[in-house]
Tab-separated table of C-alpha atoms and ligand atoms in Angstrom:
chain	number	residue	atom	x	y	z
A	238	UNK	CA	65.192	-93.759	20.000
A	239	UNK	CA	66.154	-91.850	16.884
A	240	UNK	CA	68.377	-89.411	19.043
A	241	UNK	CA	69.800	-92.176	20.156
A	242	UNK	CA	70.487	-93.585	17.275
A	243	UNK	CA	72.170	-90.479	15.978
A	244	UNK	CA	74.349	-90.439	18.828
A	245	UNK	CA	75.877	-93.175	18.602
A	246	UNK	CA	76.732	-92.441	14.939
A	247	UNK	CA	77.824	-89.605	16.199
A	248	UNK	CA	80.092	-91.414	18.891
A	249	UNK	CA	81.132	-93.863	16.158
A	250	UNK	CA	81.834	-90.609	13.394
A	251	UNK	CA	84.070	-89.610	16.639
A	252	UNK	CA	86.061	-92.329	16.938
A	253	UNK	CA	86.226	-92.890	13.493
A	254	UNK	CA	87.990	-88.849	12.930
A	255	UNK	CA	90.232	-89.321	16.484
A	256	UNK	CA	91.904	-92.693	14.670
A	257	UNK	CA	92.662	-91.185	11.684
A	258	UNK	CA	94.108	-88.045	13.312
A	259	UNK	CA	96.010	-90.299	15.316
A	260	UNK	CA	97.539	-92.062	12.057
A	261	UNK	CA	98.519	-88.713	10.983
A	262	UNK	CA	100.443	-87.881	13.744
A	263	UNK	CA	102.403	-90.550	13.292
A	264	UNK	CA	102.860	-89.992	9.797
A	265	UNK	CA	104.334	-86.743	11.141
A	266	UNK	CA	102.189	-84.587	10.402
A	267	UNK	CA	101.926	-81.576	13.211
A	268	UNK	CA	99.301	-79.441	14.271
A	269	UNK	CA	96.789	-82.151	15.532
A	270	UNK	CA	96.502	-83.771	19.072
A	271	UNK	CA	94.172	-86.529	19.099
A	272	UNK	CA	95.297	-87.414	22.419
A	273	UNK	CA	92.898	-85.789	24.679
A	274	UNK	CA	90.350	-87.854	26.038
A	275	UNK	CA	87.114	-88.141	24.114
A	276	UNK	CA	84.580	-86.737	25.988
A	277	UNK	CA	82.591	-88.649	28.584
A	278	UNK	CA	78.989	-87.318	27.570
A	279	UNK	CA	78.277	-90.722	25.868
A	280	UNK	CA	78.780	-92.516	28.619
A	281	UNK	CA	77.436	-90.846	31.202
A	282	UNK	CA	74.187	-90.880	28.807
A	283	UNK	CA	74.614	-94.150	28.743
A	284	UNK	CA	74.566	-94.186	25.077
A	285	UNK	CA	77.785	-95.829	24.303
A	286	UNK	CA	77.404	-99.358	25.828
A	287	UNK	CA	79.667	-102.373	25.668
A	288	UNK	CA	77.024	-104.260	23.994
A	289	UNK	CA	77.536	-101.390	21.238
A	290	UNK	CA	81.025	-102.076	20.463
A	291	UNK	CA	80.121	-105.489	20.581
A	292	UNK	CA	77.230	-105.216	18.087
A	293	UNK	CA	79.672	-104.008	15.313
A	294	UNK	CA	82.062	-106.691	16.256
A	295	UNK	CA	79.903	-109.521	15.748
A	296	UNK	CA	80.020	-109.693	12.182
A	297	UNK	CA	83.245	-107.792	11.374
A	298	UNK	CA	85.049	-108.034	8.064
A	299	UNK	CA	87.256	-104.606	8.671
A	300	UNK	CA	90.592	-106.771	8.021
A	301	UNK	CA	91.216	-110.020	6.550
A	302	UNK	CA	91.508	-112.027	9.777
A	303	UNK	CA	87.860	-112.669	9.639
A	304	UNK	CA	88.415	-114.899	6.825
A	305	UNK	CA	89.792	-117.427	9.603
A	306	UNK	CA	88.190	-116.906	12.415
A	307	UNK	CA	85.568	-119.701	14.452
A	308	UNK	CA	84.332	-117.079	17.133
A	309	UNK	CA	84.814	-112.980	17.548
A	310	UNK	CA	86.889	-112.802	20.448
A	311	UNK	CA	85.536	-109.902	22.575
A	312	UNK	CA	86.951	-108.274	25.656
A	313	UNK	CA	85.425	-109.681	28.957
A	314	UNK	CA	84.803	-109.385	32.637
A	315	UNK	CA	84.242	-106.424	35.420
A	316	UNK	CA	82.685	-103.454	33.623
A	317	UNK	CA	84.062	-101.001	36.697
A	318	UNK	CA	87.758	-102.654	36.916
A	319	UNK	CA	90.020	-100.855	38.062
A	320	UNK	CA	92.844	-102.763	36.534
A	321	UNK	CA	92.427	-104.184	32.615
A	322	UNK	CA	94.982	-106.342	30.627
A	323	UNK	CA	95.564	-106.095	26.804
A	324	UNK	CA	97.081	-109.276	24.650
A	325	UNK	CA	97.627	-109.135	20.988
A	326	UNK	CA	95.062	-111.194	19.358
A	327	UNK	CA	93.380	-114.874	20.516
A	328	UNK	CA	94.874	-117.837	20.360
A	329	UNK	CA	92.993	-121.649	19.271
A	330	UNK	CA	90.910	-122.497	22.764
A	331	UNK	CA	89.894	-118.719	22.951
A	332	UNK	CA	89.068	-119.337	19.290
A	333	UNK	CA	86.870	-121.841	19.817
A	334	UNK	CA	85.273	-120.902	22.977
A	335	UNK	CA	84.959	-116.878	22.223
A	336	UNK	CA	86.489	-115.960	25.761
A	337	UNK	CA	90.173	-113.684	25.743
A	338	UNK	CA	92.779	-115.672	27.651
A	339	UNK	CA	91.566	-119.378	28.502
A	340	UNK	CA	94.377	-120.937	27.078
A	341	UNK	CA	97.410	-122.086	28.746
A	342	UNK	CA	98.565	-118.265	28.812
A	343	UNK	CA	95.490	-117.524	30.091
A	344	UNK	CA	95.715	-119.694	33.305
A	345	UNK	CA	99.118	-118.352	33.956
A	346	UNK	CA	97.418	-114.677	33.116
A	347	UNK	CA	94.899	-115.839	36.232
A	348	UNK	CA	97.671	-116.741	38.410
A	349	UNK	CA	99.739	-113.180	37.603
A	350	UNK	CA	96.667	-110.975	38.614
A	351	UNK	CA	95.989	-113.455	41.944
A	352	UNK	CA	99.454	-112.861	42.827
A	353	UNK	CA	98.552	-108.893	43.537
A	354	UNK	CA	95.100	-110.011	44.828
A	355	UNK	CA	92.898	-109.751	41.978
A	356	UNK	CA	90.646	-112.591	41.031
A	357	UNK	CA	89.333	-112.451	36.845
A	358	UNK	CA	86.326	-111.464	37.846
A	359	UNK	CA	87.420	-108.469	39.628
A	360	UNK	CA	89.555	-106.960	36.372
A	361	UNK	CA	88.671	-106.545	32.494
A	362	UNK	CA	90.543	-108.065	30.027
A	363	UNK	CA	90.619	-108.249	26.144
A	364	UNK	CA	93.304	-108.175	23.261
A	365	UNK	CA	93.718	-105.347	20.351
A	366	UNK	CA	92.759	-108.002	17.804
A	367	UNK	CA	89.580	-109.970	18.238
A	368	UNK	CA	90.050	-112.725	15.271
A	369	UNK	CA	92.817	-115.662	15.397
A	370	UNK	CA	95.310	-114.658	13.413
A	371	UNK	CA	96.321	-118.207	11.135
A	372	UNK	CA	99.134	-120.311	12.640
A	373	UNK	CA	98.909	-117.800	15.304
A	374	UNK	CA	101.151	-115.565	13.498
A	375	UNK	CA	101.971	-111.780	14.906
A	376	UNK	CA	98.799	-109.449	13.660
A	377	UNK	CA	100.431	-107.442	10.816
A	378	UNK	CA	100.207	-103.326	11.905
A	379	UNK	CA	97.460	-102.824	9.145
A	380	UNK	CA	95.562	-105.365	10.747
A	381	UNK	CA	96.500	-103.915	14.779
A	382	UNK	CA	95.155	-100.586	13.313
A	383	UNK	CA	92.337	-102.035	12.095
A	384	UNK	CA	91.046	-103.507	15.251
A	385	UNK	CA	92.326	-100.806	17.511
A	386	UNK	CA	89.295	-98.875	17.554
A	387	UNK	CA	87.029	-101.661	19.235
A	388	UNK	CA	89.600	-102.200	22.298
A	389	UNK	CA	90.070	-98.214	22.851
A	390	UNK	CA	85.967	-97.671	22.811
A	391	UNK	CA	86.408	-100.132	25.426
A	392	UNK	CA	88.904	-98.327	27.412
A	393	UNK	CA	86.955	-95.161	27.376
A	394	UNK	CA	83.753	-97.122	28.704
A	395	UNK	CA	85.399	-98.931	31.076
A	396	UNK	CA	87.915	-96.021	32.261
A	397	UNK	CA	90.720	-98.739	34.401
A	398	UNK	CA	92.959	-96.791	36.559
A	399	UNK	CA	95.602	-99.197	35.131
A	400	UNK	CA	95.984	-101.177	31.627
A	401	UNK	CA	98.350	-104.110	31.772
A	402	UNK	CA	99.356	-104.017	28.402
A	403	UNK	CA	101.043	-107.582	27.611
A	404	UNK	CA	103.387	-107.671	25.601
A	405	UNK	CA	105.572	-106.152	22.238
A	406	UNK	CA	102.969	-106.308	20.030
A	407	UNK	CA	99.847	-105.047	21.815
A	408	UNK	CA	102.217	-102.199	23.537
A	409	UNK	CA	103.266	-100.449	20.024
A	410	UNK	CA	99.790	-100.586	19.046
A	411	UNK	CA	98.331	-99.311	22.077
A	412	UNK	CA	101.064	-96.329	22.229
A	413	UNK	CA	102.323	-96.054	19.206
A	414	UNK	CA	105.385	-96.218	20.077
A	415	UNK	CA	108.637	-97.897	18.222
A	416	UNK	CA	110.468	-99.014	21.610
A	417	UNK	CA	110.510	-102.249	22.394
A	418	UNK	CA	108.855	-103.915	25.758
A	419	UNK	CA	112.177	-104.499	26.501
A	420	UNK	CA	112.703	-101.213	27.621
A	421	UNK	CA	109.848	-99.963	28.504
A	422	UNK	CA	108.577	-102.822	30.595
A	423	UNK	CA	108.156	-101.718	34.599
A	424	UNK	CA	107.652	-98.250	33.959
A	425	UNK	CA	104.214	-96.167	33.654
A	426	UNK	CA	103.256	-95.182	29.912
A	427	UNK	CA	100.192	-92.719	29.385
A	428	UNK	CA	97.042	-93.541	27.588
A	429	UNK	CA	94.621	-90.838	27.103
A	430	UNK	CA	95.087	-89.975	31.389
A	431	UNK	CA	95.210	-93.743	31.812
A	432	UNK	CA	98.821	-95.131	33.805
A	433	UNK	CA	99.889	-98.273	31.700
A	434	UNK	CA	102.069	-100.782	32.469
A	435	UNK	CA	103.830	-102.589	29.778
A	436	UNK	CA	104.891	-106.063	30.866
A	437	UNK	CA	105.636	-109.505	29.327
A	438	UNK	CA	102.971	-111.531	27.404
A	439	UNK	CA	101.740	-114.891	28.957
A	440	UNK	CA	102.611	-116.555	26.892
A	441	UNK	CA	106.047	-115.373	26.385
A	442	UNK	CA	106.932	-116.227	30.237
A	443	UNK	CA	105.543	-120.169	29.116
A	444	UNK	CA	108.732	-120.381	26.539
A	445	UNK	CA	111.142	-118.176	28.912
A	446	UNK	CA	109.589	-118.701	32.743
A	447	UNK	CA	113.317	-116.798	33.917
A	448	UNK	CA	111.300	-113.578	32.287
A	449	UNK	CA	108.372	-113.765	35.104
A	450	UNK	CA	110.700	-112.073	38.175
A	451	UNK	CA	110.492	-108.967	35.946
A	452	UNK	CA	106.926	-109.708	35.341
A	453	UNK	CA	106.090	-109.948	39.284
A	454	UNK	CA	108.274	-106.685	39.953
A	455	UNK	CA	105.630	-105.385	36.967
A	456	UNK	CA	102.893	-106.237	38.749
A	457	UNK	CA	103.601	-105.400	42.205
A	458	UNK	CA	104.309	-101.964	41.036
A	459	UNK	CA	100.689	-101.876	39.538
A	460	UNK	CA	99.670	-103.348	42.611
A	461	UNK	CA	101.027	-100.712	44.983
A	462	UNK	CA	100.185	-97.775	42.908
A	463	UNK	CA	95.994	-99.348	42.921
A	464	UNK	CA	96.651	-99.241	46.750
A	465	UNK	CA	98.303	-96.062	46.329
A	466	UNK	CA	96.408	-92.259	48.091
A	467	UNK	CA	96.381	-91.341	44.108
A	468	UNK	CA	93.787	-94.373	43.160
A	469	UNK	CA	91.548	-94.426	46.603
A	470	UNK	CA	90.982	-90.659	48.234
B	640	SF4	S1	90.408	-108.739	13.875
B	640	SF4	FE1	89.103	-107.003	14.427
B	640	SF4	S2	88.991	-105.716	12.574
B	640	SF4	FE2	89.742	-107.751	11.953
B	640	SF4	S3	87.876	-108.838	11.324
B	640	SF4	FE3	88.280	-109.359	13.495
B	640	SF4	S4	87.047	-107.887	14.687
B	640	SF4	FE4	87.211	-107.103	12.564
């Protein structure tokens, strides 16, 4: 119990060292590559769990979204998915009810995935921020970087073959980038070995539904490389 205890300190002290490295290289500072995958020991020992991340969510103060928060929003559904989608940060019903996407964006989130033959409880999905930001305003970057960490323990448990990353927001934080989704929307981005797919957010296609042709071009691009000799020999 102890060892395991230490591990996932250990795991934690990991993570902890890979995110700052990361911030460094994007304060320019050379020499570092924090980009290789962290190794899969953990897992495979079955000492990093979900219900890890989750215990240091639960009562998170890390940034000062907690201050407004009802419920910790955590990331949800099939621990094997192949495919996961990333939003920015919860809205008021996910608020209330602790569940990513249930909102209006969320049902038209259900309907994108069904339209390549996924149902929710086939994929996994969460956001990069797990507290409702007031007035639903955009996450500042202090308070993206803040949060990051929880959502890319996630990733390296869950191991997708494909992230949906929805839109501007979530993208730049998840690949710390400066373009906008804009332009990089439809093509594959890398994650850590990980083929992304930056597309429009929910509920950006609700105020602009002439945006969700180039959101189902997105998807069935995601859908044929899942079906794809790459994904399945
Ligand atoms: S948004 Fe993330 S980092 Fe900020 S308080 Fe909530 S769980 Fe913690």
């Amino acid at each position: 119990m102890a060892d395991e205890t230490h591990s996932r300190e250990l795991f934690a002290i990991i993570n902890d060292v890979k995110e700052h490295l990361t911030y460094l290289e994007e304060l320019g500072v050379e020499g570092i590559d924090p980009s290789a995958p962290v190794s899969k020991w953990h897992v495979d020992e079955g000492v990093e769990t979900l219900e890890d991340v989750w215990s240091e969510t639960r009562d998170c103060t890390r940034c000062p979204l907690f201050e407004g928060r009802t419920h910790v929003v955590n990331s949800e559904g099939n621990r094997h998915a192949k495919l996961m989608f990333v939003g920015e940060a919860p809205g008021a019903d996910e608020d209330v009810q602790a569940r990513p996407f249930v909102g209006r964006a969320g049902k038209l989130l259900t309907q994108i995935m069904e339209s390549i033959g996924f149902k929710r409880e086939d994929v996994f999905i969460g956001n990069v921020n797990r507290c409702r930001p007031p007035q639903n305003r955009t996450p500042t970057t202090d308070e993206g970087v803040t949060c990051r960490p929880f959502i890319i323990r996630e990733i390296e448990i869950v191991r997708p073959k494909v992230i949906v990353v929805l839109g501007n927001v979530a993208m730049k934080n998840l690949l710390n980038t400066k373009e906008g989704i804009t332009k990089l929307r439809g093509k594959f981005q890398d994650y850590r070995g990980i083929k992304v797919m930056p597309t429009f957010h929910p509920a950006y296609l609700l105020r602009d539904p002439s945006k969700k042709r180039e959101t189902w071009e997105d998807m069935k691009t995601v859908r044929d490389y899942l079906n794809s000799d790459a994904v399945n020999q």
